[in-house]
Amino acid sequence: MKNIVITGVSGGLGRCLAEEYLSEGCQVFGFDINEDDICNYLQNDNFSFGIMDITDDISVKDNAQKLFGKIGHIDILINCAGILPKNSEKRLEDFEVSGALEVFNTNALGPLRVTKQLLKLVKNSEAGVIVNISSEAGSLQAHADYVIRYDYCMSKAALNMQSIILQRYLEEDEIRVLAVHPGWMQTRMGGQEAPLKPSDSAKQIKRLITHHQYDYHNRVLMDYNDKIRPW
Ligand SMILES: NC(=O)c1ccc[n+]([C@@H]2O[C@H](COP(=O)([O-])OP(=O)(O)OC[C@H]3O[C@@H](n4cnc5c(N)ncnc54)[C@H](OP(=O)(O)O)[C@@H]3O)[C@@H](O)[C@H]2O)c1
């Protein structure tokens, strides 16, 4: 049975990804900073949930140790948790710069913390995949024209850089590392005016993870439709 780990599983995209993999008969280990209603929503024997704050070394390490006690490998690790606080929406004159630390700690360092602690389990898989849910907001060349969201955009650019380094670092282990823009989705973060349902994005991301023709030497950022995006 495939083991899938998803952070931010109580959120819009995270729970849809969990549903997708559960519908395939996979075992899903979901983590989030809040339980929310996820355990009522996903009542499935193959789903287990843990409270994990990806900004906290100890929380990540404790949860990783528990996973080591339960399973011998992780086939797909999806770093999906992320934040876009109200402070990010402020113009520079009103923006609290120190507020950006939390955004960096969550969106850029959080995935690195989780990957570091779970890497051994991913290496134990026959075909391990690490997926960093990024954003077009982190593309330097094809940036979404924001004049706000300094911290969010900068944190996703840092996540993209992290993905490039990991792609290179894990090439010899034949672990695929994907950095994916999920589209503008109707979630708490994306708002209701967004054009894309998170369930549709999740379906496409699962397809991408399964079928993407991965070239270990061609390090790419792509969107949920398997379209390559400029870094
Ligand atoms: N929605 C979009 O249009 C869009 C576009 C591009 C990229 N993305 C990316 O897609 C991913 C999923 O976003 P979403 O739209 O599904 O947002 P969402 O509904 O807000 O889900 C994000 C989840 O991450 C959790 N989280 C926040 N901080 C955490 C922490 N320190 N530790 C563990 N979990 C934490 C959130 O919990 P709380 O709600 O309790 O904070 C929430 O459950 C994010 O990485 C986001 O940057 C989204």
Short mmCIF file of N, CA, C and O and ligand atoms in Angstrom, two decimals, residues 8 10-14 32-34 52-55 80-83 106 133-135 152 156 181-185 187-190, ligand 1:
data_model
loop_
_atom_site.label_atom_id
_atom_site.label_comp_id
_atom_site.label_asym_id
_atom_site.label_seq_id
_atom_site.Cartn_x
_atom_site.Cartn_y
_atom_site.Cartn_z
N GLY A 8 -0.72 20.58 6.03
CA GLY A 8 -1.81 21.51 5.68
C GLY A 8 -3.05 20.75 5.26
O GLY A 8 -3.84 21.22 4.45
N SER A 10 -5.81 20.08 6.72
CA SER A 10 -7.13 20.62 7.06
C SER A 10 -7.54 21.74 6.12
O SER A 10 -8.66 22.23 6.17
N GLY A 11 -6.62 22.19 5.29
CA GLY A 11 -6.88 23.31 4.39
C GLY A 11 -7.57 22.87 3.11
O GLY A 11 -7.84 21.68 2.89
N GLY A 12 -7.85 23.86 2.26
CA GLY A 12 -8.62 23.59 1.04
C GLY A 12 -7.98 22.58 0.13
O GLY A 12 -8.58 21.56 -0.23
N LEU A 13 -6.73 22.82 -0.27
CA LEU A 13 -6.07 21.90 -1.19
C LEU A 13 -5.64 20.62 -0.48
O LEU A 13 -5.79 19.52 -1.03
N GLY A 14 -5.14 20.75 0.75
CA GLY A 14 -4.64 19.58 1.47
C GLY A 14 -5.69 18.50 1.63
O GLY A 14 -5.44 17.32 1.38
N ASP A 32 -1.62 19.02 10.34
CA ASP A 32 -1.98 20.43 10.26
C ASP A 32 -1.78 21.06 11.63
O ASP A 32 -1.73 20.36 12.65
N ILE A 33 -1.71 22.37 11.63
CA ILE A 33 -1.55 23.08 12.90
C ILE A 33 -2.84 23.01 13.71
O ILE A 33 -2.84 23.08 14.93
N ASN A 34 -3.98 22.87 13.02
CA ASN A 34 -5.28 22.72 13.68
C ASN A 34 -5.97 21.47 13.17
O ASN A 34 -5.84 21.12 12.00
N MET A 52 0.59 19.08 13.78
CA MET A 52 2.01 19.42 13.58
C MET A 52 2.11 20.88 13.15
O MET A 52 1.45 21.29 12.21
N ASP A 53 2.96 21.61 13.85
CA ASP A 53 3.23 22.99 13.47
C ASP A 53 4.55 22.99 12.71
O ASP A 53 5.62 22.74 13.30
N ILE A 54 4.50 23.26 11.43
CA ILE A 54 5.72 23.13 10.61
C ILE A 54 6.73 24.24 10.89
O ILE A 54 7.84 24.20 10.37
N THR A 55 6.35 25.22 11.72
CA THR A 55 7.33 26.25 12.09
C THR A 55 8.11 25.86 13.34
O THR A 55 8.99 26.59 13.78
N CYS A 80 2.21 21.00 1.73
CA CYS A 80 1.11 21.83 1.23
C CYS A 80 0.78 23.00 2.15
O CYS A 80 0.22 24.00 1.71
N ALA A 81 1.13 22.89 3.44
CA ALA A 81 0.77 23.95 4.39
C ALA A 81 1.40 25.28 3.97
O ALA A 81 2.53 25.32 3.50
N GLY A 82 0.64 26.35 4.12
CA GLY A 82 1.17 27.67 3.79
C GLY A 82 0.26 28.73 4.38
O GLY A 82 -0.87 28.46 4.76
N ILE A 83 0.79 29.95 4.47
CA ILE A 83 -0.03 31.05 5.00
C ILE A 83 0.11 32.31 4.14
O ILE A 83 1.13 32.51 3.47
N THR A 106 7.03 29.67 7.84
CA THR A 106 6.02 28.69 7.43
C THR A 106 6.24 28.23 5.98
O THR A 106 6.40 27.03 5.72
N ILE A 133 4.27 22.44 -2.64
CA ILE A 133 3.22 23.28 -3.23
C ILE A 133 3.70 24.73 -3.17
O ILE A 133 3.79 25.32 -2.10
N SER A 134 4.04 25.25 -4.33
CA SER A 134 4.61 26.59 -4.43
C SER A 134 3.54 27.54 -4.97
O SER A 134 2.35 27.39 -4.65
N SER A 135 3.96 28.50 -5.77
CA SER A 135 3.00 29.46 -6.34
C SER A 135 3.66 30.23 -7.46
O SER A 135 4.89 30.44 -7.46
N TYR A 152 4.93 36.90 1.15
CA TYR A 152 4.41 35.67 0.54
C TYR A 152 5.21 35.34 -0.74
O TYR A 152 5.68 34.21 -0.91
N LYS A 156 7.80 32.14 -1.35
CA LYS A 156 7.60 31.10 -2.37
C LYS A 156 8.79 31.06 -3.34
O LYS A 156 9.13 29.99 -3.86
N HIS A 181 2.81 24.97 -8.86
CA HIS A 181 1.82 26.04 -8.65
C HIS A 181 0.44 25.42 -8.79
O HIS A 181 0.11 24.89 -9.86
N PRO A 182 -0.40 25.48 -7.75
CA PRO A 182 -1.67 24.75 -7.80
C PRO A 182 -2.79 25.50 -8.51
O PRO A 182 -3.91 24.97 -8.64
N GLY A 183 -2.54 26.73 -8.97
CA GLY A 183 -3.60 27.55 -9.55
C GLY A 183 -4.25 28.40 -8.47
O GLY A 183 -4.03 28.20 -7.28
N TRP A 184 -5.04 29.36 -8.93
CA TRP A 184 -5.78 30.22 -7.99
C TRP A 184 -7.07 29.50 -7.62
O TRP A 184 -7.94 29.29 -8.46
N MET A 185 -7.14 29.09 -6.37
CA MET A 185 -8.21 28.16 -5.95
C MET A 185 -9.16 28.77 -4.93
O MET A 185 -8.77 29.61 -4.13
N THR A 187 -10.29 28.61 -1.84
CA THR A 187 -9.97 28.08 -0.50
C THR A 187 -9.99 29.27 0.46
O THR A 187 -10.18 30.40 0.05
N ARG A 188 -9.72 28.98 1.74
CA ARG A 188 -9.64 30.10 2.70
C ARG A 188 -8.60 31.10 2.22
O ARG A 188 -8.79 32.30 2.30
N MET A 189 -7.48 30.58 1.71
CA MET A 189 -6.44 31.48 1.24
C MET A 189 -6.83 32.17 -0.07
O MET A 189 -6.63 33.37 -0.24
N GLY A 190 -7.37 31.43 -1.00
CA GLY A 190 -7.62 31.95 -2.35
C GLY A 190 -8.88 32.79 -2.46
O GLY A 190 -9.00 33.61 -3.37
N1 LIG B 1 -5.41 29.18 -2.71
C1 LIG B 1 -4.69 29.62 -3.74
O1 LIG B 1 -5.21 30.27 -4.67
C2 LIG B 1 -3.21 29.27 -3.83
C3 LIG B 1 -2.49 29.74 -4.95
C4 LIG B 1 -1.15 29.41 -5.06
C5 LIG B 1 -0.55 28.64 -4.09
N2 LIG B 1 -1.27 28.20 -3.02
C6 LIG B 1 -0.59 27.37 -2.02
O2 LIG B 1 -1.31 26.16 -1.85
C7 LIG B 1 -1.11 25.64 -0.52
C8 LIG B 1 -2.45 25.29 0.11
O3 LIG B 1 -3.21 26.50 0.23
P1 LIG B 1 -4.80 26.52 0.44
O4 LIG B 1 -5.33 27.45 -0.58
O5 LIG B 1 -5.33 25.15 0.57
O6 LIG B 1 -4.86 27.32 1.83
P2 LIG B 1 -5.64 27.00 3.18
O7 LIG B 1 -7.01 26.52 2.90
O8 LIG B 1 -5.45 28.20 4.03
O9 LIG B 1 -4.79 25.76 3.78
C9 LIG B 1 -3.51 25.90 4.34
C10 LIG B 1 -3.45 24.99 5.56
O10 LIG B 1 -2.13 25.06 6.14
C11 LIG B 1 -2.30 25.17 7.55
N3 LIG B 1 -1.15 25.76 8.21
C12 LIG B 1 -0.84 27.08 8.35
N4 LIG B 1 0.26 27.23 9.09
C13 LIG B 1 0.66 25.99 9.45
C14 LIG B 1 1.73 25.49 10.24
N5 LIG B 1 2.60 26.32 10.83
N6 LIG B 1 1.85 24.16 10.41
C15 LIG B 1 0.97 23.32 9.84
N7 LIG B 1 -0.07 23.71 9.09
C16 LIG B 1 -0.23 25.04 8.88
C17 LIG B 1 -3.53 26.07 7.67
O11 LIG B 1 -4.05 26.06 8.98
P3 LIG B 1 -4.85 27.39 9.48
O12 LIG B 1 -5.94 27.63 8.51
O13 LIG B 1 -5.31 27.03 10.84
O14 LIG B 1 -3.82 28.49 9.47
C18 LIG B 1 -4.45 25.46 6.65
O15 LIG B 1 -5.17 24.36 7.17
C19 LIG B 1 -0.33 26.74 0.23
O16 LIG B 1 1.03 26.38 0.28
C20 LIG B 1 -0.53 27.97 -0.63
O17 LIG B 1 0.53 28.90 -0.48
C21 LIG B 1 -2.59 28.49 -2.86
#
